[in-house]
Short mmCIF file of C-alpha atoms in Angstrom, two decimals:
data_model
loop_
_atom_site.label_atom_id
_atom_site.label_comp_id
_atom_site.label_asym_id
_atom_site.label_seq_id
_atom_site.Cartn_x
_atom_site.Cartn_y
_atom_site.Cartn_z
CA MET A 29 21.81 10.60 23.01
CA ARG A 30 20.62 6.84 23.58
CA LEU A 31 21.28 4.95 26.55
CA LEU A 32 23.67 1.74 26.08
CA LEU A 33 21.47 -1.17 25.93
CA LEU A 34 21.46 -3.13 29.08
CA GLY A 35 22.68 -6.28 27.11
CA SER A 36 25.61 -4.25 25.69
CA ALA A 37 26.35 -2.96 29.25
CA THR A 38 26.30 -6.54 30.36
CA ALA A 39 28.70 -7.76 27.57
CA LEU A 40 31.27 -5.05 28.46
CA LEU A 41 31.22 -6.41 32.05
CA LEU A 42 31.69 -9.87 31.31
CA PRO A 43 35.68 -10.29 31.16
CA TYR A 44 35.56 -9.49 34.93
CA LEU A 45 33.49 -12.54 35.48
CA ARG A 46 36.26 -14.63 34.09
CA ALA A 47 38.19 -13.75 37.39
CA GLN A 48 35.37 -15.05 39.32
CA ASP A 49 35.48 -18.81 38.91
CA THR A 50 38.30 -19.46 41.16
CA PRO A 51 38.48 -16.97 44.48
CA PRO A 52 42.09 -16.33 45.76
CA ALA A 53 41.46 -18.83 48.73
CA ALA A 54 40.30 -21.51 46.52
CA ALA A 55 43.35 -20.95 43.88
CA ALA A 56 45.58 -22.71 46.65
CA GLU A 57 43.42 -25.84 47.34
CA LYS A 58 44.50 -29.08 45.77
CA SER A 59 41.58 -30.91 43.96
CA ASP A 60 43.09 -34.16 44.74
CA THR A 61 42.11 -33.63 48.56
CA ALA A 62 38.49 -33.20 47.79
CA SER A 63 36.18 -35.82 48.79
CA THR A 64 33.93 -37.59 46.45
CA THR A 65 31.57 -38.71 49.08
CA THR A 66 30.55 -35.57 50.86
CA PRO A 67 27.85 -33.56 49.12
CA PRO A 68 28.94 -30.50 47.90
CA PRO A 69 27.60 -26.84 48.96
CA ALA A 70 24.79 -25.52 46.84
CA ALA A 71 25.56 -22.87 44.40
CA LYS A 72 26.60 -19.33 45.45
CA GLN A 73 24.16 -16.76 44.06
CA PRO A 74 25.62 -13.26 43.39
CA THR A 75 25.55 -10.65 46.14
CA PRO A 76 24.68 -7.17 45.87
CA ALA A 77 28.56 -6.31 46.36
CA ASP A 78 29.45 -8.58 43.44
CA PHE A 79 27.20 -6.50 41.21
CA ASP A 80 28.29 -3.19 42.46
CA ASP A 81 31.68 -4.27 41.43
CA LEU A 82 30.69 -5.63 38.05
CA TYR A 83 29.03 -2.35 37.45
CA ASN A 84 32.12 -0.11 38.50
CA LEU A 85 34.44 -2.27 36.37
CA GLY A 86 32.18 -2.11 33.47
CA ARG A 87 31.98 1.69 33.62
CA GLN A 88 35.65 1.82 33.49
CA LEU A 89 36.01 -0.68 30.79
CA PHE A 90 33.84 1.38 28.83
CA ASP A 91 35.35 4.68 29.28
CA ASP A 92 38.66 3.15 28.60
CA TYR A 93 38.13 0.99 25.58
CA ALA A 94 34.58 1.68 23.91
CA PRO A 95 35.49 3.20 20.54
CA GLU A 96 34.73 6.80 20.06
CA ALA A 97 31.76 6.11 17.59
CA ILE A 98 29.97 4.08 20.16
CA LYS A 99 30.65 6.63 22.76
CA ASP A 100 28.88 9.35 20.30
CA GLN A 101 25.83 7.14 20.24
CA TYR A 102 25.51 5.63 23.50
CA GLU A 103 25.93 6.52 27.02
CA PHE A 104 26.57 3.96 30.03
CA VAL A 105 23.59 2.49 31.77
CA SER A 106 23.02 4.40 34.79
CA LYS A 107 23.80 3.06 38.23
CA ASP A 108 19.80 3.33 38.93
CA GLN A 109 19.05 1.29 35.91
CA TRP A 110 21.76 -1.30 36.65
CA ASP A 111 20.68 -1.61 40.30
CA ASN A 112 17.03 -2.10 39.47
CA PHE A 113 17.94 -4.84 36.84
CA THR A 114 20.38 -6.64 39.01
CA GLY A 115 17.78 -6.45 42.10
CA ARG A 116 15.18 -8.02 40.11
CA LEU A 117 17.35 -10.62 38.78
CA GLN A 118 18.30 -11.85 42.12
CA THR A 119 14.73 -11.57 43.38
CA SER A 120 13.60 -13.78 40.15
CA LEU A 121 16.37 -16.40 40.92
CA GLU A 122 15.59 -16.61 44.71
CA SER A 123 11.73 -16.24 44.12
CA GLY A 124 9.30 -19.02 43.80
CA SER A 125 7.09 -16.88 41.29
CA VAL A 126 7.16 -18.01 37.61
CA ALA A 127 5.61 -14.56 36.71
CA ASP A 128 8.90 -12.85 38.32
CA LEU A 129 11.06 -15.27 35.74
CA ALA A 130 8.87 -14.26 32.94
CA SER A 131 9.23 -10.56 33.27
CA LEU A 132 13.17 -10.70 32.75
CA GLU A 133 12.47 -12.15 29.16
CA SER A 134 12.86 -8.73 27.20
CA GLU A 135 15.87 -7.75 28.99
CA ALA A 136 17.49 -10.97 28.74
CA ARG A 137 16.67 -11.09 25.04
CA ARG A 138 18.56 -8.06 24.49
CA THR A 139 21.51 -9.21 26.36
CA LEU A 140 21.70 -12.34 24.39
CA ALA A 141 21.21 -10.41 21.19
CA ALA A 142 24.43 -8.15 22.40
CA LEU A 143 26.39 -11.35 23.30
CA ARG A 144 25.79 -13.11 20.00
CA MET A 145 27.33 -9.91 18.20
CA MET A 146 30.77 -10.82 19.95
CA PRO A 147 32.08 -14.16 19.32
CA ALA A 148 34.44 -13.72 22.35
CA TYR A 149 31.40 -14.08 24.66
CA ALA A 150 29.92 -17.32 23.06
CA GLU A 151 30.27 -19.09 26.41
CA TYR A 152 28.09 -16.73 28.10
CA ALA A 153 25.69 -16.45 25.18
CA ASP A 154 25.12 -20.30 25.37
CA TRP A 155 24.28 -20.23 28.97
CA LEU A 156 21.96 -17.32 28.69
CA ALA A 157 20.16 -18.78 25.58
CA GLU A 158 19.07 -21.96 27.77
CA ARG A 159 17.90 -19.50 30.71
CA LEU A 160 16.01 -17.42 28.00
CA ASP A 161 14.04 -20.65 26.91
CA LEU A 162 12.93 -20.73 30.91
CA MET A 163 11.70 -17.34 30.72
CA GLU A 164 9.87 -17.96 27.65
CA THR A 165 8.08 -20.83 28.87
CA ALA A 166 7.49 -19.12 32.14
CA ARG A 167 5.85 -16.40 30.40
CA LEU A 168 3.63 -19.38 28.32
CA VAL A 169 2.51 -20.64 31.86
CA THR A 170 1.53 -17.31 33.21
CA ARG A 171 -0.25 -15.67 30.20
CA PHE A 172 -3.71 -17.41 30.94
CA PRO A 173 -4.09 -17.36 34.75
CA ALA A 174 -6.92 -18.96 36.45
CA PRO A 175 -10.11 -16.99 36.56
CA PRO A 176 -10.83 -15.07 39.54
CA ARG A 177 -13.30 -16.74 41.74
CA VAL A 178 -16.58 -14.84 41.38
CA LEU A 179 -18.98 -14.39 44.37
CA LEU A 180 -22.58 -13.79 44.03
CA PRO A 181 -24.07 -10.97 45.76
CA VAL A 182 -26.27 -11.89 48.86
CA PRO A 183 -29.89 -10.34 48.70
CA LYS A 184 -30.84 -8.25 51.89
CA ASP A 185 -34.18 -8.03 53.26
CA THR A 186 -36.15 -4.86 52.87
CA PRO A 187 -39.27 -3.37 55.07
CA ASP A 188 -41.14 -3.59 51.80
CA ALA A 189 -40.41 -7.16 50.96
CA PRO A 190 -40.87 -10.34 52.77
CA ALA A 191 -37.94 -12.23 54.48
CA ILE A 192 -35.94 -14.28 52.14
CA THR A 193 -35.51 -17.83 53.17
CA PRO A 194 -32.20 -19.24 52.11
CA PRO A 195 -32.63 -22.13 49.79
CA THR A 196 -32.27 -25.73 51.24
CA PRO A 197 -28.66 -26.82 50.52
CA THR A 198 -28.80 -29.66 48.02
CA THR A 199 -26.33 -32.49 47.33
CA PRO A 200 -24.59 -31.59 43.94
CA PRO A 201 -24.97 -34.39 41.32
CA ALA A 202 -22.42 -36.90 40.97
CA VAL A 203 -19.65 -36.14 38.43
CA ALA A 204 -19.37 -38.76 35.48
CA PHE A 205 -15.74 -38.64 35.01
CA ALA A 206 -12.71 -38.64 37.54
CA ALA A 207 -10.48 -35.47 37.61
CA PRO A 208 -7.01 -35.96 35.67
CA PRO A 209 -4.41 -36.79 38.03
CA ARG A 210 -1.94 -34.36 39.02
CA SER A 211 1.15 -34.33 37.23
CA PRO A 212 3.97 -35.50 39.25
CA VAL A 213 6.19 -32.97 37.58
CA PRO A 214 4.20 -29.81 37.03
CA PHE A 215 4.95 -28.00 33.67
CA TYR A 216 6.09 -31.34 32.11
CA ASP A 217 3.51 -31.45 29.23
CA ILE A 218 4.19 -27.86 28.30
CA TRP A 219 7.91 -28.38 28.05
CA HIS A 220 7.38 -31.58 26.14
CA GLU A 221 5.17 -29.71 23.50
CA ARG A 222 7.82 -26.96 23.31
CA ILE A 223 11.07 -29.64 22.94
CA ARG A 224 9.57 -32.29 20.79
CA THR A 225 10.09 -30.42 17.50
CA ARG A 226 13.57 -28.89 18.32
CA PRO A 227 16.29 -30.62 16.18
CA ARG A 228 19.31 -32.06 18.13
CA PRO A 229 22.12 -29.81 18.99
CA ALA A 230 24.77 -29.79 16.42
CA LYS A 231 27.54 -31.08 18.61
CA ALA A 232 25.32 -33.99 19.87
CA ASP A 233 26.46 -36.76 17.45
CA GLU A 234 29.88 -35.84 18.57
CA LEU A 235 29.71 -35.56 22.08
CA MET A 236 26.79 -37.84 23.28
CA PRO A 237 28.45 -41.45 22.68
CA VAL A 238 31.45 -40.92 24.73
CA LEU A 239 29.29 -39.14 27.37
CA LYS A 240 27.05 -42.14 27.51
CA VAL A 241 29.97 -44.15 28.09
CA ILE A 242 31.05 -42.17 31.00
CA PHE A 243 27.51 -41.81 32.44
CA ALA A 244 27.09 -45.79 32.04
CA ALA A 245 30.67 -46.33 33.78
CA GLU A 246 29.40 -44.49 36.85
CA GLY A 247 26.26 -46.33 37.00
CA ILE A 248 24.15 -43.46 35.87
CA PRO A 249 21.38 -43.62 33.48
CA THR A 250 22.77 -42.83 30.11
CA GLU A 251 19.72 -40.64 28.89
CA LEU A 252 20.63 -38.16 31.60
CA VAL A 253 23.84 -37.10 29.49
CA TRP A 254 21.10 -34.79 28.02
CA LEU A 255 21.39 -32.43 31.12
CA ALA A 256 24.20 -30.89 29.25
CA GLU A 257 22.02 -29.73 26.49
CA VAL A 258 19.57 -27.86 28.97
CA GLU A 259 22.59 -26.63 30.99
CA SER A 260 25.08 -25.28 28.29
CA SER A 261 23.60 -25.94 24.84
CA LEU A 262 26.40 -28.42 24.77
CA ASN A 263 29.01 -25.95 24.84
CA PRO A 264 32.06 -27.35 26.79
CA SER A 265 33.04 -23.78 27.61
CA ALA A 266 29.86 -22.21 28.79
CA ARG A 267 30.07 -20.22 31.66
CA SER A 268 27.51 -18.64 34.08
CA PRO A 269 27.59 -15.13 35.81
CA ALA A 270 27.56 -17.09 38.97
CA GLY A 271 30.82 -19.06 38.37
CA ALA A 272 29.53 -22.34 36.80
CA ARG A 273 31.18 -23.54 33.67
CA GLY A 274 31.24 -26.51 31.33
CA LEU A 275 28.82 -28.97 29.88
CA PHE A 276 27.35 -29.71 33.19
CA GLN A 277 27.74 -26.14 34.58
CA LEU A 278 29.37 -27.30 37.58
CA MET A 279 30.25 -24.83 40.40
CA PRO A 280 33.92 -24.38 41.49
CA ALA A 281 33.37 -25.94 44.79
CA THR A 282 31.36 -28.91 43.28
CA ALA A 283 33.97 -29.50 40.45
CA ARG A 284 36.69 -29.99 43.20
CA ALA A 285 34.59 -32.15 45.66
CA PHE A 286 34.49 -34.51 42.57
CA GLY A 287 38.15 -34.47 41.78
CA LEU A 288 38.32 -31.62 39.13
CA SER A 289 40.70 -29.03 39.05
CA THR A 290 40.03 -25.44 38.49
CA PHE A 291 43.44 -23.82 38.67
CA PRO A 292 45.64 -23.28 36.92
CA PHE A 293 43.83 -25.07 34.40
CA ASP A 294 39.84 -25.54 34.36
CA GLU A 295 39.14 -29.10 34.02
CA ARG A 296 35.35 -28.19 33.86
CA THR A 297 35.82 -27.37 30.21
CA GLN A 298 37.11 -31.02 29.40
CA PRO A 299 33.96 -32.98 28.53
CA GLY A 300 34.97 -35.99 29.69
CA LYS A 301 36.10 -34.91 33.03
CA SER A 302 33.36 -32.77 33.45
CA ALA A 303 30.87 -35.73 32.55
CA ARG A 304 32.24 -37.92 35.34
CA ALA A 305 31.98 -35.00 37.80
CA ALA A 306 28.53 -34.69 36.89
CA ALA A 307 27.56 -38.33 36.95
CA LYS A 308 28.99 -38.69 40.59
CA PHE A 309 27.41 -35.48 41.79
CA LEU A 310 23.94 -37.06 40.22
CA ARG A 311 24.57 -40.18 42.29
CA VAL A 312 25.10 -38.51 45.54
CA LEU A 313 21.80 -36.54 45.05
CA HIS A 314 19.97 -39.44 44.09
CA GLU A 315 20.89 -41.32 46.92
CA ARG A 316 19.98 -38.58 49.31
CA PHE A 317 16.54 -37.99 47.73
CA ASP A 318 15.42 -41.33 46.05
CA SER A 319 14.11 -39.37 43.09
CA TRP A 320 15.36 -38.05 39.78
CA PRO A 321 12.96 -35.17 39.75
CA LEU A 322 13.97 -34.21 43.28
CA ALA A 323 17.63 -34.90 42.35
CA LEU A 324 17.55 -32.48 39.32
CA ALA A 325 15.94 -29.88 41.60
CA ALA A 326 18.53 -30.10 44.14
CA TYR A 327 21.21 -29.97 41.02
CA ASN A 328 19.87 -26.83 40.24
CA ALA A 329 18.86 -25.30 43.48
CA GLY A 330 20.84 -27.02 46.21
CA GLU A 331 20.47 -29.87 48.54
CA GLY A 332 19.35 -27.73 51.53
CA ARG A 333 16.78 -25.84 49.79
CA ILE A 334 15.07 -29.09 48.60
CA ALA A 335 15.35 -30.64 52.19
CA THR A 336 13.64 -27.41 53.51
CA ALA A 337 10.73 -27.46 51.09
CA GLN A 338 10.14 -31.21 51.80
CA LYS A 339 10.13 -30.25 55.47
CA LYS A 340 7.53 -27.19 55.02
CA ALA A 341 5.19 -29.20 52.63
CA GLY A 342 5.39 -32.05 55.13
CA SER A 343 5.95 -34.33 51.78
CA PRO A 344 8.89 -36.02 50.13
CA ASP A 345 7.39 -35.67 46.71
CA TYR A 346 8.40 -33.04 44.14
CA ALA A 347 4.92 -32.36 42.96
CA ASP A 348 4.14 -31.32 46.51
CA ILE A 349 7.15 -29.24 47.08
CA ALA A 350 7.44 -27.63 43.43
CA ASP A 351 5.65 -24.45 44.53
CA LEU A 352 8.24 -23.68 47.38
CA LEU A 353 11.08 -24.00 45.08
CA PRO A 354 12.68 -20.96 43.02
CA SER A 355 11.23 -20.28 39.47
CA GLU A 356 14.31 -21.17 37.95
CA THR A 357 14.14 -24.90 39.29
CA ARG A 358 10.37 -25.04 38.52
CA MET A 359 10.97 -24.38 34.81
CA TYR A 360 14.51 -26.47 34.95
CA VAL A 361 12.98 -29.81 36.40
CA PRO A 362 10.28 -30.48 33.61
CA LYS A 363 12.70 -28.91 30.81
CA VAL A 364 15.30 -31.75 31.65
CA LEU A 365 12.80 -34.65 31.97
CA ALA A 366 11.11 -33.35 28.70
CA THR A 367 14.49 -33.21 26.79
CA LEU A 368 15.17 -36.85 27.89
CA ALA A 369 11.64 -37.93 26.59
CA VAL A 370 12.37 -36.32 23.37
CA ARG A 371 15.62 -37.18 22.81
CA GLU A 372 15.87 -40.75 24.11
CA LYS A 373 12.00 -41.69 24.12
CA THR A 374 12.41 -42.19 27.83
CA LEU A 375 9.66 -41.25 30.13
CA PRO A 376 10.67 -39.63 33.61
CA ALA A 377 9.11 -42.57 35.44
CA ALA A 378 11.30 -45.09 33.31
CA LEU A 379 14.47 -43.67 34.61
CA THR A 380 16.51 -46.54 36.30
CA VAL A 381 18.05 -46.03 39.61
CA PRO A 382 22.03 -45.72 39.79
CA LEU A 383 24.04 -48.72 39.40
CA THR A 384 27.22 -49.88 40.85
CA PRO A 385 29.82 -48.10 39.35
CA ALA A 386 32.17 -50.03 36.81
CA PRO A 387 35.35 -48.60 35.82
CA VAL A 388 36.19 -48.37 32.04
CA THR A 389 39.00 -50.63 31.46
CA SER A 390 39.63 -49.76 27.79
CA GLY A 391 38.78 -47.30 25.19
CA ARG A 392 40.25 -43.95 24.49
CA SER A 393 39.03 -40.92 22.68
CA SER A 394 40.61 -38.03 20.68
CA LEU A 395 37.98 -35.87 21.92
CA PHE A 396 38.43 -36.86 25.34
CA PRO A 397 41.91 -37.72 25.89
CA SER A 398 41.50 -38.33 29.81
CA ALA A 399 37.79 -39.12 29.76
CA PHE A 400 38.79 -42.78 30.92
CA ALA A 401 41.46 -41.91 33.36
CA THR A 402 41.00 -43.22 37.02
CA ASP A 403 40.72 -41.35 40.06
CA GLU A 404 44.06 -41.98 41.37
#
């Protein structure tokens, strides 16, 4: 009897994750009391207890609802196998090792294939598809590691041989060319090469014009609306296991901090409102770090982690702290910037600083019925 594929097992657990977006305490909070000036907390990663609950409920769902034909062919993944995978997943998300991220590619691919077979889980599949892209690029980055340093053997004196006189050090010849400058965003070039031939997402022509109006009204460079492609494959209902949701994958606390409600109706799934909240969040991050690569890194990993890395590296530059960041963030930042370059022909250095917000006074979209609503 074959073991149930980890991807299928994960898919069986997904209904449980729907309840994780709004904790009981958070459900009682009012979104209109959230401050739009205080930076929201960093995204919370799932804990071991969360994964244990997921496993137990997934096992129960399998026992209670899996068709007998499935039970005849498969058995549920063992607790040891589940603990092994979730442990490596957590380590990879928190680690600075790109190789750790790459090692999850095969399992993530199987999981994605299982999700694609079940239309009800499309919102999770689109989230995972973008993360699988990070893993694939991580594998490309780690495929050809730097050659090991070769140390030449040092000859020893012997009784039958004259003493060996070390050669007189000589000045190496001058190099006729300068070394290439360090990339301000490591891995940007490999991402640009991967993305440059990709077609625009199917929903881009429908979504992007209005999203750009919203970003422009908030004073944020309109090119940054393509952050939504990287976050959610332009699926307004995309959802992550950690609780993020929507085009811009806002966590519940972040969404509420910027005026969105997550209960009883989750406004993160409304493209217009989600875009406004994301634009405001990006403004806060750029005001703190004065750099779009750093702002994007903070959007993915949290402001505290970026500040800690800057302090440890003794430098405010993204290139100097990249190696100290989680592997996901190291893949995410260059992917976003390469996506902007391909979709909008805008190089990272050409992105402008945020401007003063200018509220939209006219215009309404059937796609975004409240995209231009005021904050009142």
